[in-house]
Short mmCIF file of C-alpha atoms and ligand atoms in Angstrom, two decimals:
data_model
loop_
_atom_site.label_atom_id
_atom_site.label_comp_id
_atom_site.label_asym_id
_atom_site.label_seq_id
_atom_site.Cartn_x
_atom_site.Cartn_y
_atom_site.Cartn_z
CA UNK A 289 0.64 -26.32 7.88
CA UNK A 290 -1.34 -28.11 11.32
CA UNK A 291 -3.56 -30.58 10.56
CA UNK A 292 -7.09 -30.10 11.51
CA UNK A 293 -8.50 -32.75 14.54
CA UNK A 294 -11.97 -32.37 16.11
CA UNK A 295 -13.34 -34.68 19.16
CA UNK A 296 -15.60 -37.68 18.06
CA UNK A 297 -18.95 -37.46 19.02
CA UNK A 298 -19.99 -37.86 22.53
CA UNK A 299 -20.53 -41.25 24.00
CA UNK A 300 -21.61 -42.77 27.88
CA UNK A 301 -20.44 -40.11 30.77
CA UNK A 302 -17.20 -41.62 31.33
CA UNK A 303 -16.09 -41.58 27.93
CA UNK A 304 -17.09 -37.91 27.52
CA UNK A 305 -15.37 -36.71 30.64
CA UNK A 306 -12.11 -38.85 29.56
CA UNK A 307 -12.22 -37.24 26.09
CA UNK A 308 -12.49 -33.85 27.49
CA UNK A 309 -9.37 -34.54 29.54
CA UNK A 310 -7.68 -34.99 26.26
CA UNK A 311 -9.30 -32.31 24.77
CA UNK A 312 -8.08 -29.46 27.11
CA UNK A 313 -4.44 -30.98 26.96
CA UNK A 314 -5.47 -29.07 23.67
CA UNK A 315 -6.90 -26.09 24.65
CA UNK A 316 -4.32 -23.60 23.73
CA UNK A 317 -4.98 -24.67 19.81
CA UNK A 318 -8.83 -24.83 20.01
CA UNK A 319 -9.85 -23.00 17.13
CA UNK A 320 -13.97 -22.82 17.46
CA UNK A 321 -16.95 -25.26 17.94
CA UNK A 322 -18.64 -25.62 14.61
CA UNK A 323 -21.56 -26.97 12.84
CA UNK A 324 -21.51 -28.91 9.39
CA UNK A 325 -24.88 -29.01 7.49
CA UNK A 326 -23.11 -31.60 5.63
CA UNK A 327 -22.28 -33.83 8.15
CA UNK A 328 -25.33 -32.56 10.55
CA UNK A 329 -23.25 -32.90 13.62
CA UNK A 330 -20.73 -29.86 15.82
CA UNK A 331 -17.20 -30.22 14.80
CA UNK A 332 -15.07 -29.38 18.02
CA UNK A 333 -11.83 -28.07 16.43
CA UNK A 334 -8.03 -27.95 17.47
CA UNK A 335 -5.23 -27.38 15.50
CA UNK A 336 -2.09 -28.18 16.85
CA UNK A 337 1.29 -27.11 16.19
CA UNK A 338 2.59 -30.05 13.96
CA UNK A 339 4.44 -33.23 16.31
CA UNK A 340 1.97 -32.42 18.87
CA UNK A 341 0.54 -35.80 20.06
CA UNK A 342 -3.05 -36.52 19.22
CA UNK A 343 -5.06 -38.82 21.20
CA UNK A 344 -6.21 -40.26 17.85
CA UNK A 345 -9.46 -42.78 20.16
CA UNK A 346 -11.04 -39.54 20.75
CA UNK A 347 -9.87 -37.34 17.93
CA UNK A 348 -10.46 -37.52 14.58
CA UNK A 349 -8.75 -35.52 11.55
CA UNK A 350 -11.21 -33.52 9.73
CA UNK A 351 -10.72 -31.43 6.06
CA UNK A 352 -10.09 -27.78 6.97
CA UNK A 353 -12.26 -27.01 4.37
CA UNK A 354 -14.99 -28.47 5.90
CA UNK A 355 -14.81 -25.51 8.68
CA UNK A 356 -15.15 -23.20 5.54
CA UNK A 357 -18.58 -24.18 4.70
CA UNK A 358 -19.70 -24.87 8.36
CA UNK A 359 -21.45 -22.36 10.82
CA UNK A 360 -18.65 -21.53 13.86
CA UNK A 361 -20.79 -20.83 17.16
CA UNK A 362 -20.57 -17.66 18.87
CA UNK A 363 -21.35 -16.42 22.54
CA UNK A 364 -21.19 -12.80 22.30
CA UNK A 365 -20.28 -10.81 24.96
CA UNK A 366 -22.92 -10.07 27.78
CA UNK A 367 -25.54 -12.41 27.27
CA UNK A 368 -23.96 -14.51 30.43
CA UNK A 369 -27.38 -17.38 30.66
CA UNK A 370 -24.87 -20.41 30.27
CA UNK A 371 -22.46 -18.80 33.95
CA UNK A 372 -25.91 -16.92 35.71
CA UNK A 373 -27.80 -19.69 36.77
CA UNK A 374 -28.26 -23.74 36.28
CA UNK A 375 -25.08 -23.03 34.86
CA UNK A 376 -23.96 -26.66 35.17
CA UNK A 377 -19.92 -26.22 34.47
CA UNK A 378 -17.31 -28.09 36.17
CA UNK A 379 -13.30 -28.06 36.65
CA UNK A 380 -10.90 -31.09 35.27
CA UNK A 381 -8.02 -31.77 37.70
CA UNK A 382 -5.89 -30.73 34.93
CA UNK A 383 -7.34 -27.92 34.57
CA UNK A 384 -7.84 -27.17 38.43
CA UNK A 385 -3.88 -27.77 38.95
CA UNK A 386 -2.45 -25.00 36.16
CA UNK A 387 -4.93 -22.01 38.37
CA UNK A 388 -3.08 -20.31 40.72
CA UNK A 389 -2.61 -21.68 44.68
CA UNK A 390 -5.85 -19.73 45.66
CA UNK A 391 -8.16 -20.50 43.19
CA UNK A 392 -6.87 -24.14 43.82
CA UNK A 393 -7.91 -23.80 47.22
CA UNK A 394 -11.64 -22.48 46.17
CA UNK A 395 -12.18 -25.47 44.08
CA UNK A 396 -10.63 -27.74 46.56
CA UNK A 397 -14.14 -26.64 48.67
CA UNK A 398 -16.35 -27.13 46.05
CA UNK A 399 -18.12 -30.62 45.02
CA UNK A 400 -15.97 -33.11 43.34
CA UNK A 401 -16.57 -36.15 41.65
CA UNK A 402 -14.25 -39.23 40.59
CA UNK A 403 -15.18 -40.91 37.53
CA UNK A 404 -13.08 -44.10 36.16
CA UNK A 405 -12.27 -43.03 32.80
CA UNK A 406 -10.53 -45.28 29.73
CA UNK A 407 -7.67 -43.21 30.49
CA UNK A 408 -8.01 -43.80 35.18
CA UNK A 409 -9.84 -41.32 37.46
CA UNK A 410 -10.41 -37.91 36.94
CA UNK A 411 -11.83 -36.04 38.96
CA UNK A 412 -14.31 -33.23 38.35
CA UNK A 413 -14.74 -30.11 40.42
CA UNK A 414 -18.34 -28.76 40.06
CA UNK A 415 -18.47 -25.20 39.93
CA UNK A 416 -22.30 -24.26 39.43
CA UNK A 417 -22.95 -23.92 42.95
CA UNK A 418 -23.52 -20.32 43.64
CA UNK A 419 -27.59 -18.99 43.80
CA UNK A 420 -29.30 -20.48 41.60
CA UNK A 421 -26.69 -22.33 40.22
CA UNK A 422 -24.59 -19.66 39.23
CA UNK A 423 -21.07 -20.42 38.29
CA UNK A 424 -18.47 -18.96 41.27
CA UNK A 425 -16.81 -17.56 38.69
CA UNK A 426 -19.41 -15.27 37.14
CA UNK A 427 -19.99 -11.81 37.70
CA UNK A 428 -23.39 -10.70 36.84
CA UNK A 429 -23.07 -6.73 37.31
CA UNK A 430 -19.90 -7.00 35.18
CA UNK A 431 -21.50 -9.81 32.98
CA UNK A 432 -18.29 -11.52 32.36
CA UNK A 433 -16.20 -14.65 33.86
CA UNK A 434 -13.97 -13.73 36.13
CA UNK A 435 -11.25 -16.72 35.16
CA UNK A 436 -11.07 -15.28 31.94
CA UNK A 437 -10.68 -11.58 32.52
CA UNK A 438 -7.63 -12.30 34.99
CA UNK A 439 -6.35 -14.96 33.91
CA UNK A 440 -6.99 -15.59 29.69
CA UNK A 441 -8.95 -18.10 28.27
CA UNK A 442 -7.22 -20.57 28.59
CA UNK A 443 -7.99 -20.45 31.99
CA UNK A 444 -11.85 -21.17 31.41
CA UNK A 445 -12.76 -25.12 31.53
CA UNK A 446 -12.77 -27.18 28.47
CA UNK A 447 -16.25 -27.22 28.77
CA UNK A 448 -17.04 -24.04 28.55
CA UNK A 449 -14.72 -23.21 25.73
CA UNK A 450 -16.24 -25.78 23.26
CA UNK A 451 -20.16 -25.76 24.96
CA UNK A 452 -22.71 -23.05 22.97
CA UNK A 453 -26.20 -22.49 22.99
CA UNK A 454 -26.10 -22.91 19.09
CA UNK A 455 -28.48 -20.00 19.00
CA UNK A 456 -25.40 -17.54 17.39
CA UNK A 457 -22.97 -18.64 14.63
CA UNK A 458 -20.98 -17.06 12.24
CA UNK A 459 -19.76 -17.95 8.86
CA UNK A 460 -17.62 -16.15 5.73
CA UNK A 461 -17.73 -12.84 7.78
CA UNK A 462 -21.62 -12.93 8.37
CA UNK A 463 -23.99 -13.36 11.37
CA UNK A 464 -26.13 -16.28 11.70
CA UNK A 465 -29.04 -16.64 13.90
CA UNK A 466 -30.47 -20.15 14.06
CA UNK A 467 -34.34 -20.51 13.67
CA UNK A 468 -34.84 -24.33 14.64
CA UNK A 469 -33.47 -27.48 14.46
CA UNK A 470 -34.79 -31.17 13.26
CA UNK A 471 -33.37 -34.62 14.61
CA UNK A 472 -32.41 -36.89 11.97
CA UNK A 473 -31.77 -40.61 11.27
CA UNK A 474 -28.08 -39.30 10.56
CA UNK A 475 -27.43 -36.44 12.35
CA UNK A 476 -29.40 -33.39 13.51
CA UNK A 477 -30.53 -30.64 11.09
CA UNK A 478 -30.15 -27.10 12.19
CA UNK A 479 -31.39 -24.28 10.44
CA UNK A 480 -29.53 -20.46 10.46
CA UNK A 481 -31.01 -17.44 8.72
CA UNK A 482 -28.27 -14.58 7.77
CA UNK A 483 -28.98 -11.42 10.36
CA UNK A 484 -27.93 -7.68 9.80
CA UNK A 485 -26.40 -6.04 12.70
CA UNK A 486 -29.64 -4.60 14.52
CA UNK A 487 -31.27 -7.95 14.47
CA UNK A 488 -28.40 -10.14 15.84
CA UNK A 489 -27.96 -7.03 18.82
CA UNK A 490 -31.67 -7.61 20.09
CA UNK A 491 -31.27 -11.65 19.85
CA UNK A 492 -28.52 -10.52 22.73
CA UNK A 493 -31.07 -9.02 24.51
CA UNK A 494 -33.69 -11.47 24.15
CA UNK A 495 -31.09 -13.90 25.28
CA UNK A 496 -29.35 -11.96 28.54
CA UNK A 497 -32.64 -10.75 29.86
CA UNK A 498 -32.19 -14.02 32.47
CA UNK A 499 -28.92 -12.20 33.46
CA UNK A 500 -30.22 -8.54 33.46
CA UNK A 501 -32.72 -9.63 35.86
CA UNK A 502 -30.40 -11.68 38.29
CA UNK A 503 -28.12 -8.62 38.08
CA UNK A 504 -30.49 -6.37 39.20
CA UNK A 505 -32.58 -8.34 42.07
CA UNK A 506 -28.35 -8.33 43.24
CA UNK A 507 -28.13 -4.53 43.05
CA UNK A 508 -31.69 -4.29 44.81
CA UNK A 509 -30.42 -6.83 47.49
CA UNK A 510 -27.24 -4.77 48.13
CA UNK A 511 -28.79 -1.82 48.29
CA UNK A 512 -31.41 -2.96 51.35
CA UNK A 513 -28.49 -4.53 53.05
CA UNK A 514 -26.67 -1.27 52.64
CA UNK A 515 -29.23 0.70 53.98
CA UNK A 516 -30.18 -1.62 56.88
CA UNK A 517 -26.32 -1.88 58.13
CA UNK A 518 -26.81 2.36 57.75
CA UNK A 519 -27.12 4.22 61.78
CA UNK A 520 -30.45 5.54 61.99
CA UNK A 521 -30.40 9.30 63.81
S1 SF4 B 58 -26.64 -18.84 25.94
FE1 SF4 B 58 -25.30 -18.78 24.11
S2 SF4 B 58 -24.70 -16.65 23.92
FE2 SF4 B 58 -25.50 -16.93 25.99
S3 SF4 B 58 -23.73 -17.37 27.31
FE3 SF4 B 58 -24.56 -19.32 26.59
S4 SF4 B 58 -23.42 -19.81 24.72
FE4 SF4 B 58 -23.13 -17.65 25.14
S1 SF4 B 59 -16.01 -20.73 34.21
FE1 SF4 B 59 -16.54 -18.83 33.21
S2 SF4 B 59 -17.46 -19.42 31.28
FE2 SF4 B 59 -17.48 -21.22 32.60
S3 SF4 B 59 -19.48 -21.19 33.59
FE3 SF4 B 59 -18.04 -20.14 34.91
S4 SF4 B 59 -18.22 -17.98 34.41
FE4 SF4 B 59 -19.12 -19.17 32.75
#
């Protein structure tokens, strides 16, 4: 049976971005982005195939059956705030070189950044640059990133894979939907109430009204373009 590793917690910029870089060398055995009342921090789980080498500066090996008891985080489908705008995300060039040739070429346009790392430069493609700061990737009338749906998940940055709002969690086959949080001495304290089905649906809502809207000020705006481009008799 794997063992269970999860990324230390975060430290300066450079660190952070070097201990992603080992994290998605990981990616195809992430297994969810958790949260331990116990140890009041997110546990950022892989679990490798066994002989798989483990960075062990930026990994550390954690009790499966501390997962058990934690809360995993959830982004359900169509709520889209963290891709519509602000959205922030960014490419590692080792994740940027397994895309295909002309996605490669997209990102090769966008805004990059070099960063000295521990482990030498890597350099970051920044891919929150459409209106608004919408990720290129996103599309808002289909609510869904586009890097996934062609290509798998695996496709999607590190970032994005292990990043959550916290807001949605999951744990022993119930929904969770957190109702605050309190910073600690040792950690940070956050607080989840169980949710029946009806509830945890209009928490979606709440939360993809940001997207709804962007979505349809884009139908609106293709619409009058339509119409203007139209011959008038
Ligand atoms: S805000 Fe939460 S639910 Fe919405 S896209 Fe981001 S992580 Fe997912
Ligand atoms: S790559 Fe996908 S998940 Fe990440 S911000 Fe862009 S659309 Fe969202």
């Amino acid at each position: 049976m794997g063992k269970v590793y999860v990324l230390r917690e975060p430290r300066k910029k450079d660190w952070n971005i070097y201990a992603l870089r080992e994290a998605a060398r990981l990616k195809k055995w992430f297994i969810g982005t958790y949260y331990s009342p116990r140890l009041k921090r997110l546990l950022i789980a892989f679990k490798p195939t066994p002989g798989t080498h483990v960075n062990r500066l930026v990994f550390e090996e954690m009790n499966e059956s501390l997962l058990r008891e934690s809360y995993q985080m959830v982004c359900p489908p169509g709520c889209g705030r963290c891709c519509v705008a602000k959205s922030g995300a960014f490419m590692l060039d080792i994740e940027v070189t397994k895309l295909p040739p002309e996605l490669q070429l997209k990102l090769e346009a966008q805004p990059k950044e070099r960063i000295l790392t521990p482990g030498g430069v890597v350099t970051i493609y920044y891919i929150g640059t459409g209106p608004g700061g919408r990720c290129i990737f996103y599309n808002a009338q289909q609510r869904r990133c586009m890097l996934e749906a062609q290509y798998g998940k695996e496709a999607k940055p590190i970032i994005c894979l292990i990043e959550y709002c916290t807001v949605f969690a999951e744990r022993n086959g119930k929904k969770y939907l957190k109702t605050g949080y309190k910073v600690t001495d040792n950690g940070v304290l956050m607080f989840y109430r169980s949710v029946g089905g009806d509830e945890w649906k209009a928490a979606i809502r709440r939360m993809a009204r940001l997207t709804e809207r962007i979505a349809k000020a884009e139908r609106r705006r293709r619409k009058e373009q339509q119409e203007a481009q139209e011959p008038r008799i």
